[in-house]
XYZ file of C-alpha atoms in Angstrom:
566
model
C 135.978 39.034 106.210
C 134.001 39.872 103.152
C 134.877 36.975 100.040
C 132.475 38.111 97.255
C 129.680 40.278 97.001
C 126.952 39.805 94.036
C 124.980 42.740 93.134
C 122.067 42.168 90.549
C 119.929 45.164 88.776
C 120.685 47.222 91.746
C 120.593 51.107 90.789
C 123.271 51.182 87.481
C 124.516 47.875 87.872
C 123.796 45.357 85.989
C 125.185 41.684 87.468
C 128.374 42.273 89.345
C 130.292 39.916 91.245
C 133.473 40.948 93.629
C 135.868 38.737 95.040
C 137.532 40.472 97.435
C 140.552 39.476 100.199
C 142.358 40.547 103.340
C 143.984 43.807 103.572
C 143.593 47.419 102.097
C 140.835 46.682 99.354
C 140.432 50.482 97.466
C 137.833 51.690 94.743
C 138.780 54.521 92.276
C 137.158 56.190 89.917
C 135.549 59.251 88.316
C 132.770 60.779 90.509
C 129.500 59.517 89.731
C 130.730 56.413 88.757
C 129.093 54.095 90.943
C 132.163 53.520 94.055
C 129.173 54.659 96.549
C 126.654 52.664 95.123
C 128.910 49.411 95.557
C 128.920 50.540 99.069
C 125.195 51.281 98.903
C 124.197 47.434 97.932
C 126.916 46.070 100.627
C 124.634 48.527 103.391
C 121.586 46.738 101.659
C 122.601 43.176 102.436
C 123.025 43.969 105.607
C 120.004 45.140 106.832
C 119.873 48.899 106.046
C 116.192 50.271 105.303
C 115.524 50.965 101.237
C 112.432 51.272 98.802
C 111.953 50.033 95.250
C 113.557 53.137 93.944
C 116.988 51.079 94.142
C 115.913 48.659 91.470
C 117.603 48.939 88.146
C 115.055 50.859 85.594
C 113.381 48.154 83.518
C 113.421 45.465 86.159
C 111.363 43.992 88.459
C 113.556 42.610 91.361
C 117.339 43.945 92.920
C 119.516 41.361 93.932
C 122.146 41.317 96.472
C 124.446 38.735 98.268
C 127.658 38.604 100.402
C 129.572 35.771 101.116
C 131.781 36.174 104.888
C 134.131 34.253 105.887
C 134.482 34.934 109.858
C 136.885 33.960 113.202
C 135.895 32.174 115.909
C 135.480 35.268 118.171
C 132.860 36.548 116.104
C 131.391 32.924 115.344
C 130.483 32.954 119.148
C 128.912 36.506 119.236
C 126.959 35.263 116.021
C 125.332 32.372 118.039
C 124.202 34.436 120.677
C 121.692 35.526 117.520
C 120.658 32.273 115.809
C 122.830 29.278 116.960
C 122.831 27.665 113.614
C 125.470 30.333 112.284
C 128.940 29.543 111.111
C 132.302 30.722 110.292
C 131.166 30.889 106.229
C 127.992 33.043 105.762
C 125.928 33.875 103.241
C 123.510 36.745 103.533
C 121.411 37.595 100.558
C 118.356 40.190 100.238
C 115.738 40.387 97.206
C 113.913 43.668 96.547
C 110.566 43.384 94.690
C 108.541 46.414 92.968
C 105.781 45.182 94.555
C 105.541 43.818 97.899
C 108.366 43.287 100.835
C 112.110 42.560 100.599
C 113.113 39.154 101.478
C 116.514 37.908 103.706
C 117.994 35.116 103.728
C 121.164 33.490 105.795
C 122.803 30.316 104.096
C 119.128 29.357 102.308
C 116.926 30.504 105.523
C 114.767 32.845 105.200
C 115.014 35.215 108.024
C 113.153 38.282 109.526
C 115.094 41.384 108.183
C 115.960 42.629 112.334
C 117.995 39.575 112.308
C 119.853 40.552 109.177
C 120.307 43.636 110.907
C 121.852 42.265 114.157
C 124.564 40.192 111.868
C 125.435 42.447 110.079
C 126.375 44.709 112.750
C 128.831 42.300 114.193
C 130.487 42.199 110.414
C 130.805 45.046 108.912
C 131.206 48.560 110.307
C 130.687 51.747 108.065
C 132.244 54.687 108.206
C 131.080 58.454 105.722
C 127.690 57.755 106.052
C 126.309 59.143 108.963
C 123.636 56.744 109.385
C 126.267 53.727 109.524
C 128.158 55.202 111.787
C 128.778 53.394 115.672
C 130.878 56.471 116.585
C 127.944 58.544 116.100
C 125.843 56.310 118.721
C 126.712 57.640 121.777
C 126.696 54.633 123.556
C 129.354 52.740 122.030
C 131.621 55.797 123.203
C 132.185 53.924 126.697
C 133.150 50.788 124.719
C 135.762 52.532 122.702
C 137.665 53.797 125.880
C 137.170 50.342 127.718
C 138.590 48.356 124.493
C 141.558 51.362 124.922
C 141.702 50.207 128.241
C 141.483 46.435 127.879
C 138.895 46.692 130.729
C 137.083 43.614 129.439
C 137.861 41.448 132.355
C 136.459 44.231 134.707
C 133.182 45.000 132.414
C 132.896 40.989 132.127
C 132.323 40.947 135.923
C 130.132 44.383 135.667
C 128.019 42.714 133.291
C 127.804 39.140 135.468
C 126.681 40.623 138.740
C 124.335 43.176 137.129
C 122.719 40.205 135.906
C 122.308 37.799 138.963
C 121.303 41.601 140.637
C 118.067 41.590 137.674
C 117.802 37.745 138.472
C 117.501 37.989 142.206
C 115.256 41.368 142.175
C 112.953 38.989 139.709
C 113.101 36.117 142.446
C 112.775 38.657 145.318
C 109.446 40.316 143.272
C 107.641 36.795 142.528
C 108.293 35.573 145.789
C 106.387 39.152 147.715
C 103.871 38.437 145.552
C 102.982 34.916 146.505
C 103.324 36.420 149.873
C 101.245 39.066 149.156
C 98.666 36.723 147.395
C 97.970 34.338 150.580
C 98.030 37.490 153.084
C 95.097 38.122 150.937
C 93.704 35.682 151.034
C 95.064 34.119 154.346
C 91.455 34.848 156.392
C 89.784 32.840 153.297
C 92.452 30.052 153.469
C 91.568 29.951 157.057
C 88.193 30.037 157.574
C 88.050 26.986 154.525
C 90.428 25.030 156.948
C 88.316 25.400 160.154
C 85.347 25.044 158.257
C 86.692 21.363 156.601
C 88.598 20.722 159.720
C 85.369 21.002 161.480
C 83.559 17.859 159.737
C 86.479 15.297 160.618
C 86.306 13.911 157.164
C 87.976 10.270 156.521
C 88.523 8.669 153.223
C 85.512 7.720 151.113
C 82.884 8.480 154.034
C 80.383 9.130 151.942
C 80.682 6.196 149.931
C 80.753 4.138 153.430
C 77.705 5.821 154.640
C 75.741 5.405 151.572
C 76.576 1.572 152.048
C 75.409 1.781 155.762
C 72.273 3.515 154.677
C 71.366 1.079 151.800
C 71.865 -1.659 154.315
C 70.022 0.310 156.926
C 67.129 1.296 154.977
C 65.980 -2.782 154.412
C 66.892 -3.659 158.168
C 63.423 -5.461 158.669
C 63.523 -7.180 155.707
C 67.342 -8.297 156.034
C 66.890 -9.475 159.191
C 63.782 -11.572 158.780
C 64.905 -12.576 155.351
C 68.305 -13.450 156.801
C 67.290 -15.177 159.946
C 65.022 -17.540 157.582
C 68.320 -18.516 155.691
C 70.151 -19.327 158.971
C 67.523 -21.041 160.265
C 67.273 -23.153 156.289
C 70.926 -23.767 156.256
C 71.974 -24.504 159.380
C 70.140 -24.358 162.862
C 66.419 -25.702 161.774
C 65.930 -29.410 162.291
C 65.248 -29.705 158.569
C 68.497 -27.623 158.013
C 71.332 -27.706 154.847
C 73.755 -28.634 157.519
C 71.891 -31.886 159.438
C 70.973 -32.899 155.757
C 74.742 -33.152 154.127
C 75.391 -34.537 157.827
C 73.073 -37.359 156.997
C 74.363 -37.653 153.522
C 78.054 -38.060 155.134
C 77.173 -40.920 157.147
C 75.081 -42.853 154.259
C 78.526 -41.878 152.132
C 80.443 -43.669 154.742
C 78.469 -46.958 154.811
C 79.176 -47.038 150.612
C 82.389 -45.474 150.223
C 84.137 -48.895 150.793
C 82.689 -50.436 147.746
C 83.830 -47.948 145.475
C 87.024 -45.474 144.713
C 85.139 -43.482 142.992
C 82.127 -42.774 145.379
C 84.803 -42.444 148.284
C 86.135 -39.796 146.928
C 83.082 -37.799 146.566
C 83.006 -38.229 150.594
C 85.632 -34.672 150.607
C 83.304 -32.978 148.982
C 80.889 -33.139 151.133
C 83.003 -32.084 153.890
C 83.981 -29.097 151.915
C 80.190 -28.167 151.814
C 79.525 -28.958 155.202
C 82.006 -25.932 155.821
C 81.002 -23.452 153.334
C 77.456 -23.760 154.480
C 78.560 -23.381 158.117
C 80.704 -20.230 157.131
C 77.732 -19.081 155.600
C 75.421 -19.533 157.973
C 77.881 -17.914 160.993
C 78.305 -14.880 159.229
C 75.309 -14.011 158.149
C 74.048 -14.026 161.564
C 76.420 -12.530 162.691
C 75.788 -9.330 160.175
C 72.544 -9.581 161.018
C 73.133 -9.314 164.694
C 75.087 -6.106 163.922
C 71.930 -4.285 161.979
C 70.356 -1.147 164.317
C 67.398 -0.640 163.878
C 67.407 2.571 166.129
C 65.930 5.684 164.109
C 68.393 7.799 165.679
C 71.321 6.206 164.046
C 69.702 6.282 160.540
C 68.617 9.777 161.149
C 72.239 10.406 162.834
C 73.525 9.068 158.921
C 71.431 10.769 156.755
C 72.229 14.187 158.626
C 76.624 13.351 158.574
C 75.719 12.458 154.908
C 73.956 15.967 153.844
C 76.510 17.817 155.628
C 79.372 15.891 153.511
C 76.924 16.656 150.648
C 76.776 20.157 151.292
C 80.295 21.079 151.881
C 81.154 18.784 148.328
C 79.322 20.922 146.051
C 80.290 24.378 147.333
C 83.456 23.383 147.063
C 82.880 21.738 144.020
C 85.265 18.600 144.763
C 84.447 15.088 145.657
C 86.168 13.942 148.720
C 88.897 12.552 148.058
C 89.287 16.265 146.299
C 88.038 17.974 149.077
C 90.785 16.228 151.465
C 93.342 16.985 149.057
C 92.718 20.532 149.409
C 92.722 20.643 152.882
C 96.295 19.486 152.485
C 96.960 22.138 150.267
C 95.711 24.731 151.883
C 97.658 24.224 155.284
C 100.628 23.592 152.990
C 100.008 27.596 151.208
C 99.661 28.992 154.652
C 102.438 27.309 156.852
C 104.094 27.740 153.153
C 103.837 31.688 154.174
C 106.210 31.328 156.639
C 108.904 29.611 155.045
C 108.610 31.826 152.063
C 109.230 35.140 154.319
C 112.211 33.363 155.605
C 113.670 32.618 152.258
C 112.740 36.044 151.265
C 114.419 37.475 154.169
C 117.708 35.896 153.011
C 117.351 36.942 149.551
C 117.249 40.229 150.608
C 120.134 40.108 152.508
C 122.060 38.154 149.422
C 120.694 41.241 147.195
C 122.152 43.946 149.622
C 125.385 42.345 149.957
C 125.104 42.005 145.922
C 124.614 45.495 144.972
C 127.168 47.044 147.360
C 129.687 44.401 145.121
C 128.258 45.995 141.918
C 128.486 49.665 143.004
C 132.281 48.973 143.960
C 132.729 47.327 141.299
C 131.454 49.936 138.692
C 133.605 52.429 141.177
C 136.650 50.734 140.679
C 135.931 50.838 136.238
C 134.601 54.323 136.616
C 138.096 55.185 138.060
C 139.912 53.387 136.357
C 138.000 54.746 132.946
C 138.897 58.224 134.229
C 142.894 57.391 134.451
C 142.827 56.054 130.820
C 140.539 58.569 129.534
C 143.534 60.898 129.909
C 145.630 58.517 128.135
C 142.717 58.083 125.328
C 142.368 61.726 124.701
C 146.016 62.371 124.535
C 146.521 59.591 121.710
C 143.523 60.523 119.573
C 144.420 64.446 119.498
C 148.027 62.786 118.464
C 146.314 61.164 115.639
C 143.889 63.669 114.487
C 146.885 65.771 114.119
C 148.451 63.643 112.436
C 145.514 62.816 109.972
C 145.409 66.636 109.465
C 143.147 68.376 111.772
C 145.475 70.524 113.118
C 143.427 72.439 115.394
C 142.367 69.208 117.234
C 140.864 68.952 120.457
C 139.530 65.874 122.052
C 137.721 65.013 125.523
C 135.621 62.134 127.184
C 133.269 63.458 129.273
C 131.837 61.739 131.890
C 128.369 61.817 133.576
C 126.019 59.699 135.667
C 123.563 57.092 133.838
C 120.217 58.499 133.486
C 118.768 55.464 132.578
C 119.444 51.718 133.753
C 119.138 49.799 136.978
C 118.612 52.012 140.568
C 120.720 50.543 143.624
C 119.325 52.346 146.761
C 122.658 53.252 148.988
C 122.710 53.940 152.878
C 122.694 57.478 152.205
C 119.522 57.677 150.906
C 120.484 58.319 147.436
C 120.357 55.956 143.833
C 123.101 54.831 141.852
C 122.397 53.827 138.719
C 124.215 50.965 136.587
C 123.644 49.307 133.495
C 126.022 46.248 131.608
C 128.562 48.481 130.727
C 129.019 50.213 134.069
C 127.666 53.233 135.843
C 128.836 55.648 133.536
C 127.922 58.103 130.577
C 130.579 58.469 128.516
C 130.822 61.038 125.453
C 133.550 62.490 122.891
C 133.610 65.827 122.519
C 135.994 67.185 119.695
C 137.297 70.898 118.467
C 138.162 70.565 114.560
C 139.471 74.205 114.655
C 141.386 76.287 116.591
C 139.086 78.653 118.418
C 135.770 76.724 118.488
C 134.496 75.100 121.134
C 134.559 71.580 121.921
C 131.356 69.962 120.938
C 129.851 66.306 120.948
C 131.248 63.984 118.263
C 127.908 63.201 116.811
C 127.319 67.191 115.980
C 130.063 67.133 113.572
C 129.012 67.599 109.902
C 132.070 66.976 108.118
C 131.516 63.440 106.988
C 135.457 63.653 106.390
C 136.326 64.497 109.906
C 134.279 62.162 111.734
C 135.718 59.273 109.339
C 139.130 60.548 110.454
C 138.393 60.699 113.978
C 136.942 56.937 113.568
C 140.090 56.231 111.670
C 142.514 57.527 114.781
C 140.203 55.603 117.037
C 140.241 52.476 114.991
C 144.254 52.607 114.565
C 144.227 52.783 118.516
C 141.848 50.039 119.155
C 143.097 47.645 116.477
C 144.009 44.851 118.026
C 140.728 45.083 120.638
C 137.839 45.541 118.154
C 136.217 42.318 116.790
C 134.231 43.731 113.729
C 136.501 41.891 110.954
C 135.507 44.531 108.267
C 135.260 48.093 107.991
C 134.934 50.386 105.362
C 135.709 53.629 104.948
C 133.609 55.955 102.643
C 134.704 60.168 102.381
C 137.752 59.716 104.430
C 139.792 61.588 102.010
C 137.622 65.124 101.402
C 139.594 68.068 102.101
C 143.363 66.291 102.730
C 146.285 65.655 100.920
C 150.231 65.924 99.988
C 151.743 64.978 102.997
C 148.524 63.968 105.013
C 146.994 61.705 102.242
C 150.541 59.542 102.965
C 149.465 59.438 106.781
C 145.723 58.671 106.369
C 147.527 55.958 103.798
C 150.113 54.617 106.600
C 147.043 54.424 109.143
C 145.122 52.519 106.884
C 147.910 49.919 105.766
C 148.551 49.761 109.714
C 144.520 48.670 110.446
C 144.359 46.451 107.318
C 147.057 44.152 108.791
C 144.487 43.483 111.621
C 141.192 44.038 109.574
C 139.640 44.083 106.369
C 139.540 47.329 104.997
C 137.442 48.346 102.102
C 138.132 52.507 101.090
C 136.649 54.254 98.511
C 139.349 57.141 97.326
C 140.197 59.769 94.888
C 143.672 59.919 96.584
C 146.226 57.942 94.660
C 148.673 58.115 98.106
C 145.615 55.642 99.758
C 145.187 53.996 96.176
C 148.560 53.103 95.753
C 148.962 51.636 99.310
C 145.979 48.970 98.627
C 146.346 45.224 98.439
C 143.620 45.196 96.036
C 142.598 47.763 93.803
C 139.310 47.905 91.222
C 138.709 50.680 89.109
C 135.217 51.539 88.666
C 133.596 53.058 85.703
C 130.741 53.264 83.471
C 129.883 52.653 80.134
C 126.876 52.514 77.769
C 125.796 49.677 76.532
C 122.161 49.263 74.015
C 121.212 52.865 75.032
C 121.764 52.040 79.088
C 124.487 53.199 81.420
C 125.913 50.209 82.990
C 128.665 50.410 85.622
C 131.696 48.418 84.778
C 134.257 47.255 88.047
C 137.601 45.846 86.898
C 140.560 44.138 89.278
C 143.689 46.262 88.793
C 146.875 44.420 87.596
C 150.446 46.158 88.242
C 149.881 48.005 84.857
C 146.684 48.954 85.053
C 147.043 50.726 88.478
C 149.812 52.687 87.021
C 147.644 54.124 84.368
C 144.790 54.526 87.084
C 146.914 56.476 89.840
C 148.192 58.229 86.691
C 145.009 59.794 85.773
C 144.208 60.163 89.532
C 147.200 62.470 89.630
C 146.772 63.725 86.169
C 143.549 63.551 84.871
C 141.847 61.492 81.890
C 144.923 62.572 79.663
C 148.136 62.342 81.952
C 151.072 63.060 81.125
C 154.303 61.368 81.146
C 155.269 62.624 84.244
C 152.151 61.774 86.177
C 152.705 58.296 84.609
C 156.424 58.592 86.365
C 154.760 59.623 89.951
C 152.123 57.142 89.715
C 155.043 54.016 89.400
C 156.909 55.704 92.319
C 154.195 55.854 94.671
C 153.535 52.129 93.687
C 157.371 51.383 94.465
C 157.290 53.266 97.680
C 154.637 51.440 99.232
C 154.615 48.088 100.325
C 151.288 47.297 98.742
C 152.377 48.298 95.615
């Protein structure tokens, strides 16, 4: 619901602020007053496209904000937008002479496409064909499901059309990862064999470098090394035979002294490391081959690891690691065609579901088409179009999603179904039916929204609607129907109507009279709340003109104690 709306230097007004409530909210005044400009500044708050031409002559900047106050229901389609938003809004939009408009929602400055989107879910206009959803073709199907009540069914439409997009996208990636290692599945082999082929182990290379190193000095090692065998432990002037020597002298002492008998363990202790020493360096030595083959055998194992590093560009541990990889991306293959195989199967067994289930709507859309068609003509001829004719007309989607059947041919769905749905109305007896949106009577198609709107009151979720024109070319007896069907809607919406019928006037909750005066050479217009008095004297020169007479005076208080507004 709209709570206030502030409208600064836009067009003839000055500053104006509105505080406005639930119900039948009506404007009334003299034409050229201003009633479509308030309307005007509401559509710019919201999103609708303007130019500078809109500010107020002499300033530099338009102003414009609208506080909403909003259910729960529409709270939830709000988040599906921006998250952050509320049940209280506040939308505001600054127009510059220079430069671009600005938007905010509750102090954020936001892009003006998502002032757009919110303010379609608020407010819906109706006069204006450029406001209009009835004119959009496509929200013709979601009239005649809210009719219906076929939200459950189009709830279940919409879910499986959407795991249908999600497994095509799942069923697409997972070809093409196929398709990518069939392409390159002769490459990914001949890299295996090729790597396969050298019998790599773990840090070989590093090994072999070692081996080669040690290799490379054999001569020298060994006669270096057998001299240090021979000094610590087998030569008769040895390390070994001379701590052996020391060992027994340390015995003969140790007895006169704690202190020099413990210095006895030491020696042991070197007696061993020596030994240790001394055995295993032999023994390395012993182990050195100084065959040319095997350090020719090395270096050629070693350029061939060499090699096969840099054109793969990996060390080894690298190169190893993409072995693995690659017989995991081609025994992958298989697995993937078998999970692919069952996705397909899950898809087909999907879209059969979806194109029964957008069957069973599309009949059941036809049965309560003939229901829809017979209550709106009831309406429209009772909002004054006498010669009214109305018809859905159904058709197959053009565009949307294609479902292949076993026949060869496509069936084509969308969120909302498989169908194209259109109203077609005849105004007048003796012309043709012909789409809703060709209509050119801004009058007509505001009644025809107002029938469908009475219908669909307690299904439609936009909170606010306002109704611009909806009284050109009616009255006596009609203007007190198009006033019943709008005190009916405003018990389950906010309804904001701008009227020169004092039938619709007199049935509003609120009423504002708006004007215009002149104030230091400048026309300014002037809005003012209606008390019980005042909207006497108003529906009195609605009836009667600026000078009424008594007895306009006398119909104006009857039609405000006649209606329950009033």
């Amino acid at each position: 619901m709209l709570k206030q709306l502030r409208i600064q230097n836009y067009a003839i007004i000055d500053d104006l602020v509105l505080d406005l409530g639930p119900g039948l909210t009506v404007f009334t005044g003299e034409t050229g007053a201003g009633k479509s400009i308030i309307v005007g500044a509401l559509g710019l708050v919201l999103g609708d496209r303007t130019t500078d031409e809109v500010i107020r002559k002499g300033e530099e900047r338009c102003l414009v904000e609208a506080v909403f106050e909003v259910t729960s229901s529409t709270v939830r389609r709000l988040r599906q937008i921006d998250p952050q938003l509320g049940s209280n809004l506040r939308l505001r939009r600054e127009i510059p002479r220079q430069g671009r408009s600005r938007c905010w929602v509750d102090d954020r400055q936001v892009p003006i496409g998502m002032l757009r989107a919110i303010g379609n879910l608020l407010v819906d206009f109706h006069g204006q064909h450029e406001h209009q959803r009835l004119l959009q073709v496509g929200t013709h199907v979601d009239f005649l499901d809210g009719f219906a009540k076929h939200g459950t069914l189009r709830t279940r439409v919409r879910e499986s059309r959407r795991q249908m997009i999600d497994l095509r996208h799942r069923i697409r990636e997972i070809e093409e990862r196929i398709s990518k290692i069939a392409d390159q599945e002769h490459i990914i082999t001949h890299d295996i064999e090729e790597i396969e082929r050298m019998n790599l182990t773990p840090e070989e290379d590093v090994a072999i470098e070692r081996e080669l190193r040690l290799l490379s000095h054999g001569e020298s090692i060994i006669e270096k090394g057998t001299r240090i065998v021979e000094d610590l432990y087998e030569g008769d002037e040895s390390a070994i035979s001379k701590i052996a020597e020391a060992i027994a002298l340390m015995d003969e002492i140790a007895s006169y002294s704690c202190e020099i008998s413990s210095l006895r363990a030491s020696l042991d202790e070197a007696n061993v490391i020596i030994k240790e020493v001394a055995e295993t360096l032999r023994d390395r030595i012993a182990e050195i081959d100084l065959d040319p083959s095997r350090l020719e055998s090395l270096r050629d194992r070693l350029g061939a690891i060499e090699r096969l590093k840099r054109k793969y560009g990996k060390n080894l541990s690298e190169l190893l690691s993409y072995l693995d990889s690659l017989k995991a991306e081609l025994g992958g293959k298989a697995d993937l065609e078998v999970e692919l195989e069952h996705l397909r199967t899950q898809l087909d067994q999907l879209e059969h579901n979806l194109v029964d289930l957008c069957l069973e709507l599309r009949a059941k859309r036809k049965k309560a088409a003939k229901q829809f068609e017979t209550a709106v003509q009831a309406e429209l001829k009772a909002l004054g179009i006498s010669g009214a004719k109305f018809r859905v007309v159904f058709d197959d989607l053009e565009e949307g999603d294609e479902i292949s059947l076993d026949d060869g041919s496509t069936f084509t769905v969308s969120e909302s179904g498989a169908d194209y749905v259109e109203f077609f109305v005849r105004t007048n007896v003796g012309e043709e039916l012909l789409p809703l949106r060709r209509i050119a009577s801004g009058g007509e198609v505001s009644r025809v929204m107002l029938a469908l709107k009475k219908l669909l009151a307690t299904s439609d979720e936009i909170e606010t609607l306002i109704f611009d024109e909806i009284d050109v070319g009616i009255g006596g007896s009609l203007a007190d129907t198009v006033a019943s069907r709008l005190t009916d809607l405003g018990r389950s919406h906010q309804v904001i109507c701008i009227t020169h019928l004092p039938q619709i006037a007199a049935a509003a909750t609120i009423h504002f009279a708006v004007g215009k005066r002149i104030e230091k050479g400048r026309t300014i217009t002037d809005v003012r709340l209606l008390d019980q008095e005042a909207r006497v004297a108003e529906l009195a020169r609605m009836i009667g003109g600026r000078k009424p007479a008594d007895s306009a005076r006398a119909h104006a208080a009857t039609l405000l104690r006649r209606t329950p507004a009033g």
